[in-house]
Amino acid sequence: MNNTKMKNWVLAVICVFAGSNQLMAQDDSLMMSLLDSPAEAPVEKVHSAFKTTKVINLQSTELTDAGVFDFKMSHRFGPINSGRDNAYGLDIATIRFGGEFGVLPNLMIGVGRSNIKSEKLVDGYMKWRVMHQTSDNKKPLSILLLGGVDFRNTRYSVNFKNQAGLDSSGYLFVPNSVRTAYVAQCIIGKKVNSNFSFEFVPGWVKKSTVTASKATGFGDYKNAAKSTSQVYLGMGFRQKLSSRTSLNVEYIPILTNKGNSVNSFSLGLDLETGGHVFQFQFTNSLGLNESMFIARTTDKWNQAGVRFGFNLHRVFTVIDPDFYRKPTMN
């Protein structure tokens, strides 16, 4: 092999090694680039915008988990302006017992019984999430729909000169249609960050007010009852104070047919202790269900018509959460 051929072979080997080294360097550079670049955060649904399914009176953007029963006890004292004889409201008690159950991951139902104004109210409602806020902000809001109904079991007593005005038990006859109230609302909310959340709740409520003293004869409930439909815009805000406490504010202005109703305004403090959540509140609303605290609030803050109250929540798992998880393929 002459010198010229030897030089060519040497140059070829050098070129091969140089090329391979360059490729290896590029591969290493690419690998390091992949290792250095941060992985994209997984898209998750946003939870815990509020501590419980309620802000104070209003329903929040939260739902009871599927298969879980949330027992609720709500208590309201009388207004401060009820005077010293009533211990400024502490002698007066309004109570509601009820519960909520997560039927599906996006569907919850609730029922309750309360003694508001001795009306022996029974209420029920259904709450459905149609959109869930996500961490990537492609779904920036949580949107839920709520429909509810309540029924008054009260027997309305009245003194009639003509006893034909009474039912078979000696009480004013009031048909079920007058005893029933309805509510429908859309809950639109957002968890802005780990500390602050808000919601707006446009809605509609239909109620009937019964005044037994105005009835004059059998079936004369038309004189005793007044039916009213009202449109309102609820607002709720939550500011986290610590990992277990938060401050809540709520306001519900009535936009149509306000009549003698007063806008509900409430301040609350949520305190989580293990499996319990205590909600302490000051509000001018007596009612503990939607048709009452929205459409039938009459006390005013500037007249000391403020009540202290609390909600107590305790959750129980009824159905194993695995039941709702999608099966995986082996």
XYZ file of C-alpha atoms in Angstrom:
330
model
C 0.000 0.000 0.000
C 1.524 3.277 -1.130
C 1.615 6.448 0.924
C -1.287 8.068 -0.926
C -3.660 5.192 -0.168
C -2.488 5.111 3.426
C -3.263 8.834 3.839
C -6.732 8.332 2.347
C -7.499 5.500 4.784
C -6.323 7.560 7.730
C -8.440 10.534 6.666
C -11.500 8.275 6.248
C -11.100 6.768 9.722
C -10.691 10.242 11.242
C -13.866 11.444 9.493
C -15.838 8.427 10.743
C -14.724 8.968 14.335
C -15.404 12.694 14.137
C -18.883 12.133 12.745
C -19.755 9.536 15.361
C -18.508 11.802 18.158
C -20.593 14.673 16.824
C -23.701 12.467 16.675
C -23.064 11.241 20.209
C -22.661 14.816 21.403
C -25.943 15.781 19.734
C -27.710 12.815 21.340
C -26.286 13.717 24.743
C -27.319 17.331 24.247
C -30.835 16.245 23.270
C -31.079 13.904 26.259
C -29.920 16.614 28.649
C -32.405 19.016 27.101
C -35.213 16.527 27.702
C -34.100 15.969 31.271
C -33.776 19.680 31.983
C -37.186 20.667 30.530
C -39.917 20.567 33.222
C -42.714 18.059 32.727
C -46.166 19.539 32.129
C -48.356 19.501 35.212
C -51.304 17.081 34.880
C -54.694 18.681 34.338
C -56.806 18.281 37.480
C -60.281 19.279 38.612
C -60.284 22.082 41.148
C -61.693 21.126 44.545
C -62.297 22.788 47.907
C -63.358 26.192 46.631
C -65.501 26.216 49.789
C -65.279 24.156 52.986
C -68.696 22.529 52.590
C -71.666 22.438 50.249
C -72.871 25.709 51.803
C -71.329 29.171 51.950
C -73.558 30.309 54.821
C -77.157 30.092 53.600
C -76.491 29.700 49.891
C -75.395 26.430 48.358
C -71.739 26.533 47.264
C -69.967 25.045 44.234
C -69.070 21.946 46.277
C -70.896 18.614 46.145
C -71.020 15.773 48.615
C -68.771 12.996 47.279
C -70.486 10.101 45.559
C -71.538 7.471 48.069
C -71.149 9.855 51.027
C -73.924 11.086 53.330
C -73.460 14.521 54.911
C -75.589 14.986 58.029
C -76.434 18.635 58.676
C -77.854 20.372 61.718
C -78.558 24.098 61.462
C -79.471 26.313 64.400
C -80.579 29.944 64.510
C -81.222 32.030 67.586
C -83.585 34.980 67.716
C -82.629 38.534 66.708
C -80.655 40.712 69.080
C -83.517 43.231 69.137
C -85.848 40.633 70.714
C -84.751 42.165 74.017
C -83.430 41.266 77.427
C -86.428 39.067 78.287
C -85.368 36.731 75.478
C -81.658 36.995 76.362
C -81.249 39.051 73.206
C -82.300 36.127 71.067
C -80.644 33.208 72.877
C -83.988 31.990 74.277
C -85.389 31.576 70.769
C -84.410 28.534 68.719
C -85.011 27.634 65.108
C -83.607 24.264 64.037
C -83.281 22.274 60.842
C -82.161 18.659 60.586
C -81.262 17.265 57.205
C -78.731 15.568 55.037
C -77.188 15.400 51.593
C -76.168 12.312 49.656
C -73.854 12.061 46.653
C -75.749 9.936 44.150
C -73.127 10.295 41.413
C -69.827 12.195 41.150
C -71.717 15.216 39.739
C -75.151 14.765 41.334
C -76.298 15.349 44.898
C -79.710 15.285 46.585
C -80.744 16.755 49.930
C -83.718 16.723 52.313
C -84.525 18.494 55.561
C -87.119 19.286 58.207
C -87.304 22.568 60.138
C -89.554 24.300 62.679
C -89.283 27.803 61.208
C -92.087 29.946 62.633
C -93.821 26.682 63.594
C -94.438 26.040 59.911
C -93.076 22.475 60.129
C -91.302 22.800 56.805
C -90.145 19.801 54.794
C -87.739 20.595 51.951
C -85.896 18.722 49.237
C -83.503 19.683 46.464
C -81.245 18.343 43.756
C -77.881 19.825 42.763
C -76.120 18.928 39.510
C -72.668 20.012 38.354
C -72.584 20.707 34.609
C -69.013 22.045 34.436
C -66.048 21.582 36.770
C -63.220 24.135 36.972
C -59.860 22.687 35.861
C -56.307 23.571 36.828
C -55.290 24.430 33.230
C -58.030 27.110 33.128
C -59.591 25.636 29.985
C -62.675 25.381 32.162
C -62.258 28.517 34.280
C -65.511 28.169 36.238
C -67.604 25.607 38.046
C -71.278 25.722 37.044
C -74.048 23.925 38.901
C -77.849 23.848 38.691
C -80.121 23.525 41.710
C -83.842 22.888 41.936
C -85.705 22.733 45.227
C -89.164 22.548 46.755
C -90.515 22.926 50.281
C -93.874 22.159 51.845
C -95.529 23.691 54.912
C -97.350 21.228 57.183
C -98.736 23.965 59.409
C -102.358 23.813 60.487
C -103.736 27.346 60.229
C -106.230 27.977 63.007
C -108.792 30.773 62.728
C -112.025 31.776 64.441
C -114.937 31.661 62.032
C -118.500 32.634 62.725
C -119.434 30.249 59.929
C -117.866 26.904 60.724
C -118.135 25.917 57.048
C -114.833 27.703 56.610
C -112.949 24.994 58.492
C -111.721 21.600 57.371
C -112.759 18.357 59.076
C -110.143 18.894 61.827
C -111.296 22.407 62.661
C -108.470 24.259 60.879
C -108.411 26.559 57.885
C -108.415 24.597 54.652
C -105.309 25.522 52.620
C -104.561 23.452 49.485
C -101.162 21.923 48.812
C -100.503 24.307 45.923
C -100.514 27.226 48.362
C -98.375 25.398 50.917
C -95.623 24.668 48.394
C -92.711 26.928 47.372
C -90.204 26.395 44.562
C -86.680 27.577 43.839
C -84.363 27.283 40.843
C -80.852 28.661 40.599
C -77.588 28.519 38.712
C -74.403 28.500 40.800
C -71.379 29.985 38.992
C -68.145 30.014 40.956
C -64.377 30.036 40.789
C -61.483 29.201 43.073
C -59.137 32.080 42.221
C -56.236 30.710 44.257
C -55.647 28.558 47.315
C -56.985 31.325 49.571
C -59.880 33.026 47.770
C -63.057 31.772 46.084
C -66.275 33.404 44.941
C -69.628 32.535 43.404
C -72.635 34.268 41.846
C -76.059 32.656 42.104
C -78.827 34.013 39.868
C -82.138 32.378 40.660
C -85.915 32.390 40.880
C -88.224 31.611 43.803
C -92.001 31.232 43.958
C -93.755 31.368 47.326
C -97.218 31.814 48.813
C -97.852 33.705 52.039
C -100.865 32.584 54.068
C -102.629 34.988 56.420
C -105.393 33.026 58.095
C -107.104 36.080 59.579
C -108.042 37.272 56.089
C -109.975 34.124 55.197
C -113.739 34.419 55.513
C -115.238 31.120 54.435
C -114.770 27.590 53.111
C -112.129 27.401 50.413
C -111.468 31.118 50.781
C -107.708 30.562 50.782
C -107.461 33.012 47.848
C -108.033 35.818 50.346
C -105.645 34.143 52.773
C -102.811 33.493 50.323
C -100.654 35.692 48.162
C -98.397 34.101 45.547
C -95.210 35.895 44.505
C -92.353 35.103 42.125
C -89.013 36.807 42.702
C -85.714 36.946 40.836
C -82.529 37.347 42.877
C -78.753 37.387 42.516
C -76.885 35.711 45.352
C -73.194 36.374 45.977
C -70.808 34.370 48.123
C -67.128 34.889 48.977
C -64.591 32.846 50.942
C -61.215 33.981 52.251
C -59.006 31.290 53.745
C -57.477 32.296 57.090
C -55.592 29.093 57.890
C -55.585 25.446 56.884
C -58.693 24.870 59.027
C -60.505 28.209 59.106
C -62.033 30.603 56.587
C -64.087 33.793 56.561
C -67.274 33.816 54.467
C -69.442 36.706 53.263
C -72.834 36.368 51.592
C -75.348 38.821 50.097
C -78.625 38.069 48.305
C -80.319 41.107 46.725
C -83.870 40.576 45.431
C -84.235 42.108 41.968
C -88.011 41.864 41.321
C -91.218 41.984 43.400
C -89.309 42.719 46.568
C -92.380 43.738 48.560
C -91.736 43.600 52.300
C -88.739 41.302 51.901
C -85.289 42.462 52.985
C -82.044 41.463 51.295
C -80.216 38.752 53.215
C -76.680 39.602 54.372
C -74.500 37.210 56.365
C -71.007 36.874 57.814
C -69.583 33.488 58.749
C -66.559 31.625 60.051
C -65.832 28.025 59.027
C -63.884 25.832 61.418
C -62.810 22.303 60.461
C -62.101 19.824 63.281
C -61.418 16.305 62.035
C -64.560 14.910 60.431
C -66.695 17.869 61.519
C -67.076 21.321 60.001
C -68.594 24.038 62.180
C -70.000 27.105 60.446
C -70.626 30.051 62.781
C -72.616 32.942 61.357
C -74.315 36.262 61.912
C -77.247 36.908 59.591
C -80.501 38.831 59.346
C -82.252 35.749 57.907
C -84.400 33.476 60.024
C -84.919 30.906 57.262
C -82.833 27.773 56.867
C -83.952 26.784 53.387
C -83.919 28.692 50.099
C -87.490 29.983 49.873
C -87.259 31.295 53.443
C -83.896 33.064 53.587
C -84.228 34.462 50.057
C -87.867 35.536 49.878
C -88.992 35.860 53.501
C -86.237 37.753 55.317
C -87.718 40.730 57.185
C -85.132 41.683 59.849
C -82.634 44.474 59.254
C -79.011 44.768 60.350
C -79.351 48.483 61.117
C -82.210 47.693 63.527
C -80.277 44.960 65.395
C -82.268 42.309 63.576
C -79.166 40.112 63.509
C -79.173 36.476 64.572
C -76.334 34.254 65.679
C -76.393 30.714 64.346
C -74.337 27.743 63.319
C -74.285 24.782 60.950
C -72.789 21.445 61.930
C -71.686 18.944 59.262
C -70.637 15.324 59.720
C -69.929 13.005 56.784
C -70.404 9.234 56.608
C -69.256 6.953 53.794
C -72.225 4.795 52.779
C -70.929 3.283 49.530
C -67.286 2.336 48.899
C -65.724 4.967 46.574
C -64.255 2.124 44.465
C -67.805 1.435 43.275
C -67.741 4.683 41.274
C -64.264 4.258 39.779
C -64.012 3.191 36.153
C -62.718 -0.371 35.760
C -59.200 -0.695 34.326
C -58.178 -3.223 31.675
C -55.547 -5.803 32.622
